[in-house]
Structure formats: structure tokens, C-alpha cells
Amino acid sequence: MRVIIKQDYDECAQWAANYVVYKINRFRPTAEKPFVLGLPTGSSPIGMYKELIRLYQAGKVSFENVVTFNMDEYIGLPPAHHESYHFFMHETFFKHINIKPQNINILNGMTTDYEKECNNYEAKIKSYGKINLFIGGVGTDGHIAFNEPGSSLTSRTRVKTLTMETIRSNARFFNNDIDLVPKTALTVGVGTITDAEEVMIIATGNTKAEALKHGIEGSISHMWPISILQMHQHAFIVCDDAATASLRPETIKYFKEIEQRTHG
Ligand code: GLP
């Protein structure tokens, strides 16, 4: 695993956006062979999306032949709801770039047939071969997408019941009213994420410190789904100093030195 430690949120956002641009451009996507990107919502990736929009406007990247799959969506929120992930993605990113609407994939939280929706999503991902780069955030309890602690580490796209910690944490987006936060979601599985060629997790702020400690220094455990990154050949975490607060000083020094020597 690579751990890239930056000073703050903005530096992480810039690094992540530049990496995405580098990967897309190096791939030279075409309509027949598009670059497939897995995308997250939440506050962690907002800075990266802003920077990607800036780089797109500056002519550094095109999303014409990029296909996206979002990680998750709340059950019961229509796409026009301000806190639905459909709305978030459209407002934060998609409406500002040249992605083709038919290349955007987001789970439909309004479906009446969850199983069919989830199976179709998996099948559609497979129809492209694999996701080239899956980007994610991490919850304070170590969840990735909506794979809460206790999720099978080989899980596929399905319905998940959210933990109280996640509901409380996400209440900040719903006027701090826990009752307004949906209690279930559709989410790609841990296995869906780790099937990707590369996985990049963005983690900033000290509320993520415990999750990073368990993910980087702990054992692989379904109680900290982020720890599955240890089993991936090309997984990395882009984090700020604050998010490393619970790591041992030697761990921080190790990853900083390795980055400096190999990518500095
Ligand atoms: C939600 C999302 C996750 C996201 C997490 C962290 O629960 N389903 O995909 O990683 O929140 O969000 P934030 O980036 O706002 O801390």
C-alpha cells in the first residue's frame, strides 16, 4: 500500500486530481476503449472535483471517453433531492465537464427491485472489463462506500443498513436532523471496489485518524473495511497530516521517506 501524506485538504485535492488526469491521459481513452472511473460523494472528494473541473477548463483533460460508476446512493431519495448522490454528483462535478450522460452510472435508490438493480450494476461494470481507478473516501468507522463494519470483505453491490455512527455523521448534510437521514442505501461491495485495477482513498481531518490507524497499522478485519486495501496490489491513501494523528511516528516517517525517495 502507498500512503501519500500531504499538509492539508487542498494539497490532497490537488494531488488526487492531478493523478486522475495523469491516469486518464496516459490511458488515451477512446469511445471503444473508455477509461472507467469509480467515484465517491462526501466532503472528502469535493476539492478534487473542483480541481478536476479547473484542469478540464484549462484543456488538460477530457472526459469525453470516460465512463463513471458511483459507489453508492441512499434508498428513497429521488435524484432531485438535494442530498441524493445523483444531485451531488451532477451539481459538484458532472454538469461542469464534458462527460456524456450515457456514460454516467449511479445506483437507483428509488427502484422497487433492489436485487435486480444491484445485479445489473455489477454486470454493467463487468461489461467494461474492470474499473481502472476506484476513488473513495472513508467513514469515521472505517467504512468504504456504504460497506459498514461487519460487511463481508468480498461483498458485491447490495442493500446495506447504515450504522448509527454513519447516520449521526451524515446528519450534518440533513440539517443535523438524524430522522431525515435515510437508514438504508445501495452500495457497491468491498469486492466490487477491490476488483478495480487501482484504488485511491482520500482521507482528511483528524476524525479519520482512527480509521487510518486500523486501515494501515491494524490487521485485516471486516470491522474496519478500509483494512482490505492491504490485500490490494495497487491501493493507496492520500491523506493530510491531521488524518495521520493516530499513526505511530515511525509509520508516518516510513511512508513520508518512501514517497520522497521514490516519487519526490
Ligand atoms: C458517506 C459515503 C462514503 C464516504 C463517507 C465519508 O458515508 N457513503 O462513500 O466516504 O461518507 O464522507 P466524508 O468524505 O464526507 O467524510
CSV table of C-alpha atoms and ligand atoms in Angstrom, one decimal:
chain,number,residue,atom,x,y,z
A,1,MET,CA,0.0,0.0,0.0
A,2,ARG,CA,1.1,3.5,-0.7
A,3,VAL,CA,0.3,6.3,1.8
A,4,ILE,CA,0.8,9.8,0.4
A,5,ILE,CA,0.8,12.3,3.3
A,6,LYS,CA,0.1,15.9,2.3
A,7,GLN,CA,-0.1,19.0,4.5
A,8,ASP,CA,-3.8,19.8,4.2
A,9,TYR,CA,-7.1,19.2,2.4
A,10,ASP,CA,-6.2,21.4,-0.6
A,11,GLU,CA,-2.9,19.7,-1.2
A,12,CYS,CA,-4.7,16.3,-1.1
A,13,ALA,CA,-7.3,17.6,-3.5
A,14,GLN,CA,-4.6,18.8,-6.0
A,15,TRP,CA,-2.6,15.6,-5.8
A,16,ALA,CA,-5.7,13.4,-6.3
A,17,ALA,CA,-6.9,15.5,-9.3
A,18,ASN,CA,-3.5,15.5,-10.9
A,19,TYR,CA,-3.3,11.8,-10.5
A,20,VAL,CA,-6.7,11.2,-12.1
A,21,VAL,CA,-5.7,13.5,-15.1
A,22,TYR,CA,-2.4,11.7,-15.4
A,23,LYS,CA,-4.2,8.3,-15.5
A,24,ILE,CA,-6.8,9.3,-18.0
A,25,ASN,CA,-4.3,10.9,-20.3
A,26,ARG,CA,-1.9,8.0,-20.1
A,27,PHE,CA,-4.7,5.6,-21.0
A,28,ARG,CA,-5.7,7.5,-24.1
A,29,PRO,CA,-9.3,6.5,-23.9
A,30,THR,CA,-11.5,6.1,-27.0
A,31,ALA,CA,-15.2,5.5,-27.4
A,32,GLU,CA,-14.4,1.8,-27.9
A,33,LYS,CA,-12.0,1.7,-25.0
A,34,PRO,CA,-13.1,4.2,-22.4
A,35,PHE,CA,-11.4,4.9,-19.1
A,36,VAL,CA,-13.6,3.6,-16.3
A,37,LEU,CA,-13.6,5.6,-13.1
A,38,GLY,CA,-15.3,4.7,-9.8
A,39,LEU,CA,-16.4,7.9,-7.9
A,40,PRO,CA,-17.4,8.8,-4.4
A,41,THR,CA,-19.5,11.5,-2.8
A,42,GLY,CA,-19.0,13.1,0.6
A,43,SER,CA,-16.9,16.1,1.6
A,44,SER,CA,-13.5,14.4,1.1
A,45,PRO,CA,-13.6,14.5,-2.8
A,46,ILE,CA,-15.2,18.0,-3.3
A,47,GLY,CA,-11.8,19.7,-3.5
A,48,MET,CA,-10.6,17.1,-6.1
A,49,TYR,CA,-13.7,17.6,-8.2
A,50,LYS,CA,-13.1,21.4,-8.1
A,51,GLU,CA,-9.6,20.9,-9.3
A,52,LEU,CA,-10.6,18.4,-12.0
A,53,ILE,CA,-13.1,21.0,-13.3
A,54,ARG,CA,-10.3,23.6,-13.4
A,55,LEU,CA,-8.0,21.2,-15.2
A,56,TYR,CA,-10.8,20.4,-17.7
A,57,GLN,CA,-11.4,24.1,-18.3
A,58,ALA,CA,-7.7,24.6,-18.8
A,59,GLY,CA,-7.7,21.9,-21.5
A,60,LYS,CA,-5.6,19.5,-19.6
A,61,VAL,CA,-8.1,16.6,-19.7
A,62,SER,CA,-11.2,15.5,-21.5
A,63,PHE,CA,-14.0,13.3,-20.0
A,64,GLU,CA,-15.5,12.5,-23.4
A,65,ASN,CA,-14.4,8.9,-23.3
A,66,VAL,CA,-14.6,8.4,-19.5
A,67,VAL,CA,-17.3,6.1,-18.0
A,68,THR,CA,-18.1,6.6,-14.3
A,69,PHE,CA,-19.7,4.3,-11.7
A,70,ASN,CA,-20.6,5.9,-8.4
A,71,MET,CA,-20.1,4.0,-5.2
A,72,ASP,CA,-23.5,4.3,-3.6
A,73,GLU,CA,-26.9,6.0,-3.2
A,74,TYR,CA,-29.4,6.4,-0.4
A,75,ILE,CA,-32.6,4.4,-0.7
A,76,GLY,CA,-35.7,6.5,-1.0
A,77,LEU,CA,-34.2,9.8,-2.1
A,78,PRO,CA,-35.2,10.9,-5.6
A,79,PRO,CA,-32.5,12.2,-7.9
A,80,ALA,CA,-33.8,15.8,-7.5
A,81,HIS,CA,-33.4,15.6,-3.6
A,82,HIS,CA,-30.5,17.9,-2.6
A,83,GLU,CA,-28.9,15.2,-0.5
A,84,SER,CA,-29.2,12.4,-3.1
A,85,TYR,CA,-25.9,11.3,-4.5
A,86,HIS,CA,-27.4,11.9,-8.0
A,87,PHE,CA,-27.9,15.5,-7.2
A,88,PHE,CA,-24.5,15.9,-5.5
A,89,MET,CA,-22.6,14.4,-8.5
A,90,HIS,CA,-24.5,16.4,-11.0
A,91,GLU,CA,-24.0,19.7,-9.2
A,92,THR,CA,-20.5,19.1,-7.9
A,93,PHE,CA,-18.9,17.6,-11.0
A,94,PHE,CA,-20.8,16.3,-14.0
A,95,LYS,CA,-22.6,19.5,-15.1
A,96,HIS,CA,-19.2,21.2,-15.3
A,97,ILE,CA,-17.4,18.8,-17.6
A,98,ASN,CA,-17.8,17.1,-21.0
A,99,ILE,CA,-18.9,13.7,-19.8
A,100,LYS,CA,-21.6,12.1,-21.9
A,101,PRO,CA,-24.8,11.5,-19.8
A,102,GLN,CA,-25.0,7.9,-21.0
A,103,ASN,CA,-21.5,7.3,-19.6
A,104,ILE,CA,-22.6,8.2,-16.0
A,105,ASN,CA,-23.8,5.3,-13.8
A,106,ILE,CA,-25.3,5.8,-10.4
A,107,LEU,CA,-27.4,3.2,-8.5
A,108,ASN,CA,-31.1,4.0,-8.5
A,109,GLY,CA,-32.2,4.3,-4.9
A,110,MET,CA,-35.8,4.7,-6.0
A,111,THR,CA,-36.0,1.2,-7.6
A,112,THR,CA,-38.6,-1.3,-6.3
A,113,ASP,CA,-36.3,-4.2,-7.2
A,114,TYR,CA,-33.1,-3.8,-5.3
A,115,GLU,CA,-31.7,-7.1,-6.3
A,116,LYS,CA,-32.1,-6.5,-10.0
A,117,GLU,CA,-30.7,-3.0,-9.7
A,118,CYS,CA,-27.6,-4.3,-7.9
A,119,ASN,CA,-27.1,-7.3,-10.2
A,120,ASN,CA,-27.4,-5.1,-13.3
A,121,TYR,CA,-24.9,-2.6,-11.9
A,122,GLU,CA,-22.3,-5.4,-11.3
A,123,ALA,CA,-23.0,-6.7,-14.8
A,124,LYS,CA,-22.5,-3.3,-16.3
A,125,ILE,CA,-19.2,-2.8,-14.6
A,126,LYS,CA,-18.1,-6.3,-15.9
A,127,SER,CA,-19.2,-5.3,-19.4
A,128,TYR,CA,-16.3,-2.8,-19.4
A,129,GLY,CA,-13.8,-5.4,-18.1
A,130,LYS,CA,-12.9,-3.6,-14.9
A,131,ILE,CA,-12.9,-0.3,-13.2
A,132,ASN,CA,-9.5,1.3,-13.9
A,133,LEU,CA,-9.4,3.6,-10.9
A,134,PHE,CA,-11.8,3.5,-8.0
A,135,ILE,CA,-11.7,6.6,-5.9
A,136,GLY,CA,-13.3,6.6,-2.4
A,137,GLY,CA,-13.5,8.3,0.9
A,138,VAL,CA,-13.6,6.6,4.3
A,139,GLY,CA,-16.1,6.9,7.1
A,140,THR,CA,-15.0,7.6,10.7
A,141,ASP,CA,-15.8,3.9,11.4
A,142,GLY,CA,-13.6,2.7,8.5
A,143,HIS,CA,-16.4,2.1,6.0
A,144,ILE,CA,-15.8,2.4,2.3
A,145,ALA,CA,-18.7,3.3,0.1
A,146,PHE,CA,-21.5,2.2,2.5
A,147,ASN,CA,-19.8,-1.0,3.5
A,148,GLU,CA,-20.2,-0.7,7.2
A,149,PRO,CA,-18.2,-2.5,9.8
A,150,GLY,CA,-19.0,-6.2,9.6
A,151,SER,CA,-19.5,-6.1,5.9
A,152,SER,CA,-18.2,-9.1,4.0
A,153,LEU,CA,-14.8,-8.3,2.6
A,154,THR,CA,-15.8,-10.0,-0.7
A,155,SER,CA,-19.3,-8.4,-0.8
A,156,ARG,CA,-20.9,-7.2,-4.1
A,157,THR,CA,-23.4,-4.5,-4.8
A,158,ARG,CA,-26.4,-4.7,-2.5
A,159,VAL,CA,-28.6,-3.1,0.1
A,160,LYS,CA,-26.9,-2.0,3.4
A,161,THR,CA,-28.4,-0.8,6.6
A,162,LEU,CA,-26.4,2.2,7.9
A,163,THR,CA,-24.9,2.2,11.4
A,164,MET,CA,-25.9,4.8,13.9
A,165,GLU,CA,-22.4,6.3,13.6
A,166,THR,CA,-22.8,6.8,9.9
A,167,ILE,CA,-26.3,8.2,10.3
A,168,ARG,CA,-25.1,10.6,13.0
A,169,SER,CA,-22.1,11.6,11.0
A,170,ASN,CA,-24.2,12.2,7.8
A,171,ALA,CA,-26.8,14.2,9.7
A,172,ARG,CA,-24.6,17.2,9.1
A,173,PHE,CA,-25.9,17.1,5.5
A,174,PHE,CA,-29.6,16.9,6.7
A,175,ASN,CA,-29.9,20.0,8.9
A,176,ASN,CA,-28.3,17.9,11.7
A,177,ASP,CA,-31.6,16.0,11.9
A,178,ILE,CA,-31.0,12.3,12.4
A,179,ASP,CA,-34.6,11.5,11.4
A,180,LEU,CA,-34.1,12.9,8.0
A,181,VAL,CA,-31.1,10.7,7.2
A,182,PRO,CA,-32.1,7.6,5.2
A,183,LYS,CA,-31.4,4.4,7.1
A,184,THR,CA,-30.5,2.2,4.2
A,185,ALA,CA,-28.5,2.6,1.0
A,186,LEU,CA,-27.5,0.7,-2.1
A,187,THR,CA,-23.7,0.3,-2.3
A,188,VAL,CA,-21.1,-1.4,-4.3
A,189,GLY,CA,-19.5,-4.2,-2.3
A,190,VAL,CA,-16.0,-4.3,-0.8
A,191,GLY,CA,-15.2,-6.9,-3.5
A,192,THR,CA,-16.5,-4.6,-6.2
A,193,ILE,CA,-14.1,-1.9,-5.1
A,194,THR,CA,-11.1,-4.2,-4.8
A,195,ASP,CA,-11.7,-5.7,-8.2
A,196,ALA,CA,-10.6,-2.3,-9.6
A,197,GLU,CA,-7.2,-2.1,-11.1
A,198,GLU,CA,-6.3,0.7,-8.7
A,199,VAL,CA,-8.0,2.1,-5.6
A,200,MET,CA,-7.4,5.6,-4.2
A,201,ILE,CA,-8.8,6.6,-0.9
A,202,ILE,CA,-8.9,10.3,0.2
A,203,ALA,CA,-8.9,10.8,3.9
A,204,THR,CA,-8.5,14.2,5.6
A,205,GLY,CA,-9.0,15.7,9.0
A,206,ASN,CA,-8.5,14.1,12.4
A,207,THR,CA,-11.9,12.5,12.5
A,208,LYS,CA,-10.4,9.9,10.1
A,209,ALA,CA,-7.4,9.2,12.3
A,210,GLU,CA,-8.8,6.0,13.9
A,211,ALA,CA,-9.9,4.6,10.5
A,212,LEU,CA,-6.4,5.2,9.1
A,213,LYS,CA,-4.7,3.6,12.1
A,214,HIS,CA,-6.8,0.5,11.7
A,215,GLY,CA,-6.5,0.5,7.9
A,216,ILE,CA,-2.8,0.9,7.8
A,217,GLU,CA,-1.4,-0.5,11.0
A,218,GLY,CA,-4.1,-2.9,12.1
A,219,SER,CA,-4.9,-6.4,10.9
A,220,ILE,CA,-7.3,-7.0,8.1
A,221,SER,CA,-10.7,-7.1,9.6
A,222,HIS,CA,-14.3,-6.7,8.5
A,223,MET,CA,-14.7,-4.4,11.5
A,224,TRP,CA,-12.6,-1.9,9.6
A,225,PRO,CA,-13.5,-2.4,6.0
A,226,ILE,CA,-10.7,0.0,4.8
A,227,SER,CA,-8.2,-2.5,6.0
A,228,ILE,CA,-8.9,-4.7,3.0
A,229,LEU,CA,-6.7,-2.3,1.0
A,230,GLN,CA,-3.8,-4.2,2.5
A,231,MET,CA,-4.7,-7.1,0.2
A,232,HIS,CA,-4.8,-5.0,-3.0
A,233,GLN,CA,-1.8,-4.7,-5.3
A,234,HIS,CA,-2.4,-1.1,-6.3
A,235,ALA,CA,-4.1,0.6,-3.4
A,236,PHE,CA,-3.2,4.0,-1.9
A,237,ILE,CA,-4.4,6.5,0.6
A,238,VAL,CA,-4.0,10.2,0.0
A,239,CYS,CA,-4.3,11.9,3.4
A,240,ASP,CA,-3.4,15.1,5.3
A,241,ASP,CA,-1.3,15.4,8.4
A,242,ALA,CA,-4.4,15.6,10.6
A,243,ALA,CA,-5.6,12.2,9.4
A,244,THR,CA,-2.3,10.6,10.5
A,245,ALA,CA,-2.7,11.7,14.1
A,246,SER,CA,-3.2,8.2,15.4
A,247,LEU,CA,-0.4,6.5,13.4
A,248,ARG,CA,2.8,5.7,15.1
A,249,PRO,CA,5.5,8.3,14.3
A,250,GLU,CA,7.7,5.6,12.7
A,251,THR,CA,4.8,4.7,10.3
A,252,ILE,CA,4.5,8.3,9.3
A,253,LYS,CA,8.2,8.7,8.9
A,254,TYR,CA,8.4,5.5,6.8
A,255,PHE,CA,5.7,6.4,4.3
A,256,LYS,CA,7.0,10.0,4.0
A,257,GLU,CA,10.5,8.8,3.4
A,258,ILE,CA,9.5,6.2,0.8
A,259,GLU,CA,7.4,8.8,-1.1
A,260,GLN,CA,10.3,11.2,-1.0
A,261,ARG,CA,12.7,8.7,-2.3
A,262,THR,CA,10.6,7.0,-5.0
A,263,HIS,CA,8.3,9.8,-6.2
A,264,GLY,CA,9.9,13.0,-4.7
B,1,GLP,C1,-20.6,8.5,3.3
B,1,GLP,C2,-20.3,7.9,1.9
B,1,GLP,C3,-18.9,7.4,1.8
B,1,GLP,C4,-17.9,8.4,2.2
B,1,GLP,C5,-18.2,8.8,3.7
B,1,GLP,C6,-17.2,9.8,4.2
B,1,GLP,O1,-21.0,7.6,4.2
B,1,GLP,N1,-21.2,6.8,1.6
B,1,GLP,O2,-18.7,7.0,0.5
B,1,GLP,O3,-16.6,8.0,2.1
B,1,GLP,O4,-19.5,9.3,3.8
B,1,GLP,O5,-17.7,11.1,3.9
B,1,GLP,P1,-16.9,12.4,4.1
B,1,GLP,O6,-16.0,12.4,2.9
B,1,GLP,O7,-17.9,13.5,4.0
B,1,GLP,O8,-16.2,12.4,5.4
